[in-house]
Coordinates of C-alpha atoms and ligand atoms in Angstrom, one line a residue:
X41 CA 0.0 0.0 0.0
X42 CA 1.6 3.8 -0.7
X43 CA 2.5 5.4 2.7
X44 CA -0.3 7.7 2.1
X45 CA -2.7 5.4 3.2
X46 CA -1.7 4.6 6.3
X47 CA -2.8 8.4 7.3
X48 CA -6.8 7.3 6.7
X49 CA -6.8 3.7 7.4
X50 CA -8.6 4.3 10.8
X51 CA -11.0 7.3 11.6
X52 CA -9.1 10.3 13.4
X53 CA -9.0 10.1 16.6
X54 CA -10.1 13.9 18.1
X55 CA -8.3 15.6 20.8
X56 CA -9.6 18.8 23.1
X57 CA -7.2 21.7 23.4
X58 CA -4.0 21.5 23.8
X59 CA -0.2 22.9 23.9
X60 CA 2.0 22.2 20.5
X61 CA 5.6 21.2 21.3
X62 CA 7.9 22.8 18.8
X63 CA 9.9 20.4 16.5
X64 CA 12.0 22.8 14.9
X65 CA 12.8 26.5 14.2
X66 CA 10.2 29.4 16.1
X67 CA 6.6 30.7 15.5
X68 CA 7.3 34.2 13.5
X69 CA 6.7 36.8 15.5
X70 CA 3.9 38.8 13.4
X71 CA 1.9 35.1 12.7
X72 CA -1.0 35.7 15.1
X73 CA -4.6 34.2 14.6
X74 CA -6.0 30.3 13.9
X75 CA -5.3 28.1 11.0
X76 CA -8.9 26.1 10.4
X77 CA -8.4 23.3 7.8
X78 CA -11.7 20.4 7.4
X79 CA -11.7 17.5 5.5
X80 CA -13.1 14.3 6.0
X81 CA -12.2 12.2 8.9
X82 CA -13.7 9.2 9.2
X83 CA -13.8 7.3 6.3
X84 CA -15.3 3.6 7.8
X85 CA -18.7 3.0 10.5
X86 CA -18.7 -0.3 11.6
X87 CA -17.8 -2.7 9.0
X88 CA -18.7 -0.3 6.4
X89 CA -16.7 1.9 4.0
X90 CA -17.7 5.3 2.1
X91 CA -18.1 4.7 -1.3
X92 CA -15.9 8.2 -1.9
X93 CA -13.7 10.2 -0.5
X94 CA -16.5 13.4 -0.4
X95 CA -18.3 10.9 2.4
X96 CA -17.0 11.0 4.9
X97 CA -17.7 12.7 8.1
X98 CA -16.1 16.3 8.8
X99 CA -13.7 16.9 11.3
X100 CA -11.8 20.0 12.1
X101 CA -8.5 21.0 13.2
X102 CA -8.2 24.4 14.9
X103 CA -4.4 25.7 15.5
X104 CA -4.0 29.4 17.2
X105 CA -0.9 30.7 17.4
X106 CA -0.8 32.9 20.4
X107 CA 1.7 35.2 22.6
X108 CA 1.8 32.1 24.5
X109 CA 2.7 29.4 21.9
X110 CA 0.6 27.3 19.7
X111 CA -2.4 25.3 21.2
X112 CA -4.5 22.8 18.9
X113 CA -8.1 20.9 19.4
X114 CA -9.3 18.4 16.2
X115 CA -12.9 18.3 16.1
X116 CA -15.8 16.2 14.5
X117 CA -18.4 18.1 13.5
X118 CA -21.8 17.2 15.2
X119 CA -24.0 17.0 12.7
X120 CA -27.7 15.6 13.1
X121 CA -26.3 12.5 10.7
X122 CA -23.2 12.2 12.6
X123 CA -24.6 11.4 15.8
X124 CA -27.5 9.0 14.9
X125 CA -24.7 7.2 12.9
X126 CA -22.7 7.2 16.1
X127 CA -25.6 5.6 17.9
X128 CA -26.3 3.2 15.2
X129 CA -22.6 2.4 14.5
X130 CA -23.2 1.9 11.3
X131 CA -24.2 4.6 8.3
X132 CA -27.8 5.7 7.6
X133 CA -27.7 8.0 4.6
X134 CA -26.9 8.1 1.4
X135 CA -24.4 10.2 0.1
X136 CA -22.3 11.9 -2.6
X137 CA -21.1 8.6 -3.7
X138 CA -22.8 5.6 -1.6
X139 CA -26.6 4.0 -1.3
X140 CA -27.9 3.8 1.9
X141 CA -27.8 0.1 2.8
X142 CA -30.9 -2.0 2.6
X143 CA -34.0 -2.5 1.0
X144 CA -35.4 0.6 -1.3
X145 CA -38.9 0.5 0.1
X146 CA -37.4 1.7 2.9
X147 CA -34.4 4.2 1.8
X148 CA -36.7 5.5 -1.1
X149 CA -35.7 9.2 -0.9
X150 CA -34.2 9.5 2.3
X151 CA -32.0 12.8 2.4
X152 CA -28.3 12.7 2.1
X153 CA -26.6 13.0 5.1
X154 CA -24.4 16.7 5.7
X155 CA -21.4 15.8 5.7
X156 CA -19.8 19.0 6.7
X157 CA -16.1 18.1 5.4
X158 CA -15.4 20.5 2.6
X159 CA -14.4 23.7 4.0
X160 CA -14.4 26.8 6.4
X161 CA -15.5 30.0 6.9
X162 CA -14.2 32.2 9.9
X163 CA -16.8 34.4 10.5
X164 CA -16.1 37.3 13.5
X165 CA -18.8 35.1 16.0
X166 CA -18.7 31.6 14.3
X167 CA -16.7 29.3 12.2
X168 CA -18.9 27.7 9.5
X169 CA -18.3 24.2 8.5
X170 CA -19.0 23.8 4.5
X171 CA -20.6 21.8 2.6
X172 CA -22.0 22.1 -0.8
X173 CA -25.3 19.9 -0.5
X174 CA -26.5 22.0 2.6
X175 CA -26.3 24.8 5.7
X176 CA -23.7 25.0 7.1
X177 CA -22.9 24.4 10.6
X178 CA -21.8 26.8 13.1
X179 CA -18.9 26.0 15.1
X180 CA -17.3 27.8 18.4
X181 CA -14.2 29.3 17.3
X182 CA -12.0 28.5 19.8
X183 CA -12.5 25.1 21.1
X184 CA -14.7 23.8 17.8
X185 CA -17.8 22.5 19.6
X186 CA -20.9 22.3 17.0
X187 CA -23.5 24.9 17.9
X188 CA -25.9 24.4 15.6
X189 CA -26.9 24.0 11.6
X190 CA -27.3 27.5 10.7
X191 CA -29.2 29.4 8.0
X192 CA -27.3 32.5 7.8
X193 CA -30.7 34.3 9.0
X194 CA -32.0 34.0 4.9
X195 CA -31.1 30.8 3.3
X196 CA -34.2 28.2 2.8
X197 CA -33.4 24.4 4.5
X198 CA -33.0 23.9 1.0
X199 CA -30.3 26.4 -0.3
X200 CA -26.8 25.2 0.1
X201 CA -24.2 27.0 0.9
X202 CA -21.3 25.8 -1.1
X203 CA -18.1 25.3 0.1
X204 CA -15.5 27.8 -1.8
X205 CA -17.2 31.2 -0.8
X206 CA -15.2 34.6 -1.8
X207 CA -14.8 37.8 0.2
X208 CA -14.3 40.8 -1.9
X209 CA -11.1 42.5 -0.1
X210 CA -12.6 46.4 0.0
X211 CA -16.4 45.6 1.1
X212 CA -15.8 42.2 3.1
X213 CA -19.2 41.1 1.3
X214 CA -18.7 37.4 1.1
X215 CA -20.0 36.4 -2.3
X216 CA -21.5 32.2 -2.7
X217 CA -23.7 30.0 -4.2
X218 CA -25.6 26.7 -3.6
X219 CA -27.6 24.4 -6.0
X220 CA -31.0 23.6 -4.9
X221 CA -33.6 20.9 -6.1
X222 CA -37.5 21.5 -6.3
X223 CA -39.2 21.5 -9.6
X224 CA -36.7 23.0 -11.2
X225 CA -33.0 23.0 -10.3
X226 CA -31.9 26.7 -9.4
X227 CA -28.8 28.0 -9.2
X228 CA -28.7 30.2 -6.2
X229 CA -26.7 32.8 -5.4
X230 CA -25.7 34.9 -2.5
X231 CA -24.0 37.8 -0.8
X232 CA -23.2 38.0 3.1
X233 CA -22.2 40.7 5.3
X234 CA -19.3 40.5 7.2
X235 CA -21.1 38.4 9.6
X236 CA -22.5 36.0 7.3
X237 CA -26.0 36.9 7.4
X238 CA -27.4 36.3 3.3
X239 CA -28.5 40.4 2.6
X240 CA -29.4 39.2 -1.2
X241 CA -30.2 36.2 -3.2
X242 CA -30.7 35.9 -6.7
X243 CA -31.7 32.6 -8.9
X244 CA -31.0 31.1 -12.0
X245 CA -32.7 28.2 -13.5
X246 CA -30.3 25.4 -14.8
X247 CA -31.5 22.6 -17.4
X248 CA -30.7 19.9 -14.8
X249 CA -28.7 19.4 -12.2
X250 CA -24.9 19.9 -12.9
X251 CA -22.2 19.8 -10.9
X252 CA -20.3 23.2 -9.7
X253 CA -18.0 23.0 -7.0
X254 CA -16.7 26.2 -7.2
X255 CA -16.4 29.8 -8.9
X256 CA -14.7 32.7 -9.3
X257 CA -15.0 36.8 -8.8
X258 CA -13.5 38.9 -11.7
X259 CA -13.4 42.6 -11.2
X260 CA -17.3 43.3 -11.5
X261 CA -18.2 39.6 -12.8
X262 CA -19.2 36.2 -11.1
X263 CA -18.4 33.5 -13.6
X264 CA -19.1 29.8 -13.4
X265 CA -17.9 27.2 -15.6
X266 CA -20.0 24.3 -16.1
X267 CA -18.6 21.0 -16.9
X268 CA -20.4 18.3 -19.4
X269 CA -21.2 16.1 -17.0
X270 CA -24.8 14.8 -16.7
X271 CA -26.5 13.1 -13.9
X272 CA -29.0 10.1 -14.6
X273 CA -30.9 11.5 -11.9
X274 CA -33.7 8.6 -12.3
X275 CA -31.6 5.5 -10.7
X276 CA -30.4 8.3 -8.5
X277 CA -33.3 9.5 -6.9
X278 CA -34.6 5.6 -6.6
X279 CA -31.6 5.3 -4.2
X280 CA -30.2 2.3 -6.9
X281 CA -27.3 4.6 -8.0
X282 CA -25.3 7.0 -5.9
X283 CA -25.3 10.5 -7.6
X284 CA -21.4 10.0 -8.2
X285 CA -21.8 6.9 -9.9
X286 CA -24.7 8.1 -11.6
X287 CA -22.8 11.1 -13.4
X288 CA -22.0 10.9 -17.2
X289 CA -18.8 12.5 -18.8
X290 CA -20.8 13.8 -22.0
X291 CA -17.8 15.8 -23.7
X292 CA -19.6 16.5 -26.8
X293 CA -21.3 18.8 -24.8
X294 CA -18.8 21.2 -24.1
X295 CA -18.1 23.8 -21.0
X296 CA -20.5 26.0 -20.4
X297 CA -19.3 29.5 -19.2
X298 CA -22.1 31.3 -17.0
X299 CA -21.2 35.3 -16.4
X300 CA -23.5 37.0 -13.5
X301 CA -23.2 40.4 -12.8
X302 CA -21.9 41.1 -9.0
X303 CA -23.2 43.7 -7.7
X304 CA -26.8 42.7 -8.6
X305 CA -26.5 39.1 -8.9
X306 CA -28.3 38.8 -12.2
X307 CA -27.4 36.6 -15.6
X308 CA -25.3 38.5 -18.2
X309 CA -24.6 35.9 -20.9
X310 CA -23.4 32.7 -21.5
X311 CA -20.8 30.4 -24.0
X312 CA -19.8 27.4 -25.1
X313 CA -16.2 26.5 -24.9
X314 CA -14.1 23.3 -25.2
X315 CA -14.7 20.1 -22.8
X316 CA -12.8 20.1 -19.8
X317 CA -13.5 19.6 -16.2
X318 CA -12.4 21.4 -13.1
X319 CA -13.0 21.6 -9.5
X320 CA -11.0 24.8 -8.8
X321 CA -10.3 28.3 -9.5
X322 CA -7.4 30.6 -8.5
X323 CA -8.8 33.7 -9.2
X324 CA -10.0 36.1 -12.2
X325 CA -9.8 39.5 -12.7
X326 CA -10.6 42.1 -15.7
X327 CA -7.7 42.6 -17.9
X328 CA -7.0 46.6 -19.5
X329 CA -9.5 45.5 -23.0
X330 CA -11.8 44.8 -20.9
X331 CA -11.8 40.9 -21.0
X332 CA -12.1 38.2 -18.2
X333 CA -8.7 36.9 -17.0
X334 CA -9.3 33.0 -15.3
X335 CA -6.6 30.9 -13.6
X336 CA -8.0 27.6 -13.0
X337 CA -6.7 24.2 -12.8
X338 CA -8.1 21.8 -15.8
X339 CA -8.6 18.5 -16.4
X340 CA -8.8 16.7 -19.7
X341 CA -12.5 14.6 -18.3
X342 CA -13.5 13.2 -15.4
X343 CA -11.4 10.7 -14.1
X344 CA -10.7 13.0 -11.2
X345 CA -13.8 11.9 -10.1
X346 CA -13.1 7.8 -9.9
X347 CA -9.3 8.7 -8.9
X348 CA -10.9 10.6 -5.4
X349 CA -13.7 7.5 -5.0
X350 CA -10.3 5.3 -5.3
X351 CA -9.0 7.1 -2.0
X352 CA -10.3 5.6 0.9
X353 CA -9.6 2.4 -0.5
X354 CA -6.0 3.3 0.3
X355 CA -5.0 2.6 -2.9
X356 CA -5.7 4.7 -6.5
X357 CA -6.3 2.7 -9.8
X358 CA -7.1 5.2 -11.8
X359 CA -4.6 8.1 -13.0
X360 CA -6.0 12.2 -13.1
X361 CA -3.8 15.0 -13.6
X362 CA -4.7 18.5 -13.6
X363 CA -2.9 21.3 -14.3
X364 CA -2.5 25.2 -14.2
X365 CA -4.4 26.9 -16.9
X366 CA -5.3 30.4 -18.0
X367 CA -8.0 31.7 -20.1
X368 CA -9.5 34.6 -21.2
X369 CA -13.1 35.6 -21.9
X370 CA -15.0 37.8 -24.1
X371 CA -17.9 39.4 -21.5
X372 CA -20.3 39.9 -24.3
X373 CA -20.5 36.7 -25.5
X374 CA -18.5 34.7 -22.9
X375 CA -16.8 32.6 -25.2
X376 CA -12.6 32.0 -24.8
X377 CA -10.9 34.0 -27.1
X378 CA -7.6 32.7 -25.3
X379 CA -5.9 29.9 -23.6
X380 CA -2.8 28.8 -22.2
X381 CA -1.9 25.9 -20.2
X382 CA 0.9 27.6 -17.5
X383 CA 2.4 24.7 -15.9
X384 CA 2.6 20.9 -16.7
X385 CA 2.8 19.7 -13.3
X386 CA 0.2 17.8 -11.7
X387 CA -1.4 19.9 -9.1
X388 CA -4.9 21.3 -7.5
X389 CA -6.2 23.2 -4.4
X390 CA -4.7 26.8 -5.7
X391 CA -5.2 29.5 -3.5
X392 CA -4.0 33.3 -3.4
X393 CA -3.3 36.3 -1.1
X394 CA -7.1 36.9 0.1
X395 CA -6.6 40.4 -0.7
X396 CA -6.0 40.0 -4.4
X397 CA -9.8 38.5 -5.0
X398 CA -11.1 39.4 -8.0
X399 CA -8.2 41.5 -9.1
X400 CA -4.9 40.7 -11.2
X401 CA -2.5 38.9 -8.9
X402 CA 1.6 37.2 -9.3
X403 CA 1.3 34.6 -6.7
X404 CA -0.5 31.6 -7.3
X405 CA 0.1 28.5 -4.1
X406 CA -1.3 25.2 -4.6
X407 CA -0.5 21.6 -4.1
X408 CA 1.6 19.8 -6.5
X409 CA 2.9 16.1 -7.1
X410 CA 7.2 15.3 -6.5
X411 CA 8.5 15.2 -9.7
X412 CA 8.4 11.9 -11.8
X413 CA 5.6 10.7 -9.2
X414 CA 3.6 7.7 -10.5
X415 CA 0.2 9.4 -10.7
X416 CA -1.4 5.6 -10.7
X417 CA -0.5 5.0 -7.4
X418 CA 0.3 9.1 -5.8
X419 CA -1.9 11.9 -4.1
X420 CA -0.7 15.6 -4.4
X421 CA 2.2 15.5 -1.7
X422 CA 3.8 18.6 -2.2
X423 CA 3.0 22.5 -2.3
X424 CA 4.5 25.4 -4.6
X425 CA 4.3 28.7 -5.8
X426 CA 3.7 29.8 -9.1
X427 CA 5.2 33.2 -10.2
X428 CA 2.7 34.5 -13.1
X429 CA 5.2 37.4 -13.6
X430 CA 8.3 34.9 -14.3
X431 CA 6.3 31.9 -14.9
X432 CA 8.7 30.0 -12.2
X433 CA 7.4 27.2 -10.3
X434 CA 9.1 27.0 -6.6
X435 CA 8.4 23.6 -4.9
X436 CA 8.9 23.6 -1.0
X437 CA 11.6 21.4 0.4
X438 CA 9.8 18.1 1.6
X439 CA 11.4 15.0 2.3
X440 CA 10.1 12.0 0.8
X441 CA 7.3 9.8 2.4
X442 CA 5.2 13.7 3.5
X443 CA 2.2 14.7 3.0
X444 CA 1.2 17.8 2.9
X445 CA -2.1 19.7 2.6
X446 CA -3.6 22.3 0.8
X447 CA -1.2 25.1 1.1
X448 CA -2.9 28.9 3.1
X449 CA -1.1 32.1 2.8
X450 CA -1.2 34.7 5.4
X451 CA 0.5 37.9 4.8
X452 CA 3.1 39.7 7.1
X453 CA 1.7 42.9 7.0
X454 CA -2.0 43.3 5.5
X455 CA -2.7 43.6 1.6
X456 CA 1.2 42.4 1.1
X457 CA 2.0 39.5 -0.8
X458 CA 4.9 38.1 1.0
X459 CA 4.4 36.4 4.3
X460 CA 4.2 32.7 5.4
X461 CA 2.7 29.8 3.9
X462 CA 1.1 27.3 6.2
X463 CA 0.7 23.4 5.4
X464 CA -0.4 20.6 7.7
X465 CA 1.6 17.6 7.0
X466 CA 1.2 13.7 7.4
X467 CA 4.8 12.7 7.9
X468 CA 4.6 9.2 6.7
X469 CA 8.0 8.1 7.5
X470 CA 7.2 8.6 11.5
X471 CA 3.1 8.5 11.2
X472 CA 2.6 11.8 12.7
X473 CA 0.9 14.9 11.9
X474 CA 2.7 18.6 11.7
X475 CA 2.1 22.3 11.1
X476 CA 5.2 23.4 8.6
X477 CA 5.2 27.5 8.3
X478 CA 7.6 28.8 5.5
X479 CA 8.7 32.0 4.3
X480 CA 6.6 32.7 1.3
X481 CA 9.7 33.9 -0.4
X482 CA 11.9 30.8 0.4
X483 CA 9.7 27.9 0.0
X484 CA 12.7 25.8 -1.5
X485 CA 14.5 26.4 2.1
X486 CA 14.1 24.3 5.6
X487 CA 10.4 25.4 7.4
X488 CA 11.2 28.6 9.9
X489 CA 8.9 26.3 12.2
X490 CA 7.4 22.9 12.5
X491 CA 5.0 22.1 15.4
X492 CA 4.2 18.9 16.3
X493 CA 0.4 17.4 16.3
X494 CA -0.5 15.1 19.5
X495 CA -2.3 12.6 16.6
X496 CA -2.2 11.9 13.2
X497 CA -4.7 14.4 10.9
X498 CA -5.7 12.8 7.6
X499 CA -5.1 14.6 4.3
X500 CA -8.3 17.1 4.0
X501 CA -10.0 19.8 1.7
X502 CA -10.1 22.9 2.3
X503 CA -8.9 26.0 5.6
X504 CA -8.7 29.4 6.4
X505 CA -6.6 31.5 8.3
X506 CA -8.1 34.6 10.8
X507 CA -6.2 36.7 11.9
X508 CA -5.5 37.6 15.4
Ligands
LIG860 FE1 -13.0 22.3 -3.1

């Protein structure tokens, strides 16, 4: 089995607050606040497995880096699901990728379990566990006990609220969307102030349900690009086909490109462009002529999908590489009048400096594979930074056999774009967890600190950092 796997071969064990030893190096003086990161912690109830990595249950890890030291607590989130599961020791609900087991007379439409797992949001009062098939939850920011599921004051029970929200840097309005089911299937969308509460909605019928993980703020735009994938929702909904399996990779079809306005949340146009599938965006902006400028990373199909059901198996079958591309967009008639693939690495999970949302940017962090890695047996291991200005790729110092997570940038003084980059990291040489901070400008050199984790955290999804 790769050494990977031996970080989710049992669920994660939680742990309350606690002190971090230091391994190596010091905390930088300056790096005050809480990392968050979520991801999916148990992967197995009872005898049972998920049937994909999206399924299992959330747990998060809270480090604050204090005056005082570092202190830690990793968290399951309490959802309504997770508990009767708990009681049950076994699973209930269907879900992204699994049935519910047992007879369809009696699962027949039974609602998916919220799983919580995908991301954060640190909100002033509450930290928001993310998931894109519901509410979210609302967590205690310090010591991560679940409150409550939480409608954000405006949202319906059925409005998601998806897991890759944006706050625009000047207004702190926190732009999202969810996909909802009724009649017709609607693409919501949403702004919050800065304390989540929804202040407007607007919808947006779609032809069916597709799937949207993600999107991206350009200067005054919202733009959504919708894969070709089609969901036979029929053996779906009759609980005989989880909606994973139940997807369709219909290139033919194309990518659609969906442009909203932002500041009113309403349709402006949309185009067809060539088939290609992606989970993730870095960011957009509006170029001097005018035209949408999106960094994204692309897939040739959908393989991703059955390469991420492959991982709690603790071992991948199926190969999926995407990589760093750029395009750019007419806004009249949103069709790609440009594109450039910027990096031939395999890599996902690309984030930016928070403060360069929607505008034109030069650092791009994101997970990467080692070099030469076998991508038939290999998750992303490794993080970088991409320089749009030189087109330079720097790959952190890692030794072999680590894991590390989605990179998070924090700045060193606000709005700049140097500071530290923060990875949590499955060392699977020793089977241990730790925080790595590096210089943002010296990523290739030895971590100025590693702390050390009391137990092993599995490879996740998504964080955040607040500021303290
Ligand atoms: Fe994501």
């Amino acid at each position: 089995m790769p050494n990977w796997s031996q970080a989710i071969a049992k669920p994660a064990e939680e742990f309350p607050l606690k002190p971090l030893p230091i391994l190596s190096g010091e905390i930088p003086d300056g790096l005050r606040g809480t990392l968050y990161r979520n991801g999916p912690g148990r992967l197995e109830r009872g005898d049972q497995k998920v049937g994909h990595w999206f399924d299992g249950d959330g747990a998060i890890l809270a480090i604050h880096l204090t005056e005082e030291g570092a202190t830690a607590t990793y968290r399951y989130v309490q959802t309504e699901g997770y508990q009767k599961e708990a009681e049950a020791n076994r699973y209930l609900y269907p879900n992204y990728g699994m049935t519910v087991p047992g007879p369809f007379w009696k699962t027949w439409g039974k609602d998916v379990k919220n799983v919580a797992n995908t991301s954060v949001l640190a909100l002033p009062e509450k930290l928001l566990a993310l998931w894109e098939g519901g509410n979210p939850y609302a967590l205690n920011l310090h010591n991560l006990e679940t409150k409550t599921l939480d409608n954000l004051d405006n949202l319906n029970e059925k409005q998601p609220f998806s897991a890759h929200p944006k706050i625009d840097p000047e207004t702190g309005i926190i732009y999202n969307f969810g996909i909802s089911l009724g009649a017709k299937v609607t693409l919501n969308l949403y702004k919050s102030d800065r304390t989540g509460k929804v202040v407007q909605k607007s919808d947006y019928s779609l032809e069916g349900l597709r799937l949207i993980h993600d999107f991206v703020l350009a200067g005054s735009y919202i733009i959504f690009f919708v894969p070709p994938v089609r969901v036979k929702l029929l053996p779906a909904a009759l609980g005989f086909s989880s909606l994973s399996d139940a997807m369709e990779w219909k290139p033919e079809l194309g990518t659609e490109i969906l442009i909203f306005d932002r500041d009113s949340l309403s349709f402006v146009t949309k185009g067809k462009a060539a088939p290609w599938f992606q989970w993730h965006y870095s960011n957009g902006y509006v170029d001097e002529q005018g035209n949408i400028i999106v960094e994204f990373v692309r897939y040739p199909d959908f393989s991703t999908n059955q390469n991420l059901k492959e991982i709690p198996t603790g071992k991948i079958k199926t190969p999926a590489k995407g990589t760093l591309w750029e395009v750019e967009i007419d806004p009249k008639t949103a069709k790609v009048i440009r594109q450039e693939q910027l990096l031939d690495r395999g890599s996902d999970f690309p984030i930016i400096p928070p403060h360069q949302t929607g505008q034109n940017w030069r650092y791009t962090y994101l997970s990467v594979h080692r070099e030469n890695a076998d991508l038939s047996e290999e998750i992303l291991g490794i993080i970088a930074r991409y320089d749009r200005q030189l087109n330079k790729l720097t790959v952190a110092n890692m030794e072999e056999n680590l894991y590390a997570s989605e990179p998070i940038f924090v700045p060193n003084i606000p709005n700049s774009e140097i500071g530290w980059v923060l990875t949590v990291v499955y060392d699977g040489n020793e089977h241990r967890s730790e925080l790595r901070i590096y210089d943002s400008e010296e990523l290739d050199k030895p971590p100025l600190c590693r702390l050390g984790l009391p137990n092993v955290i599995p490879m996740g999804f998504h964080g955040t950092w607040k500021a303290g």
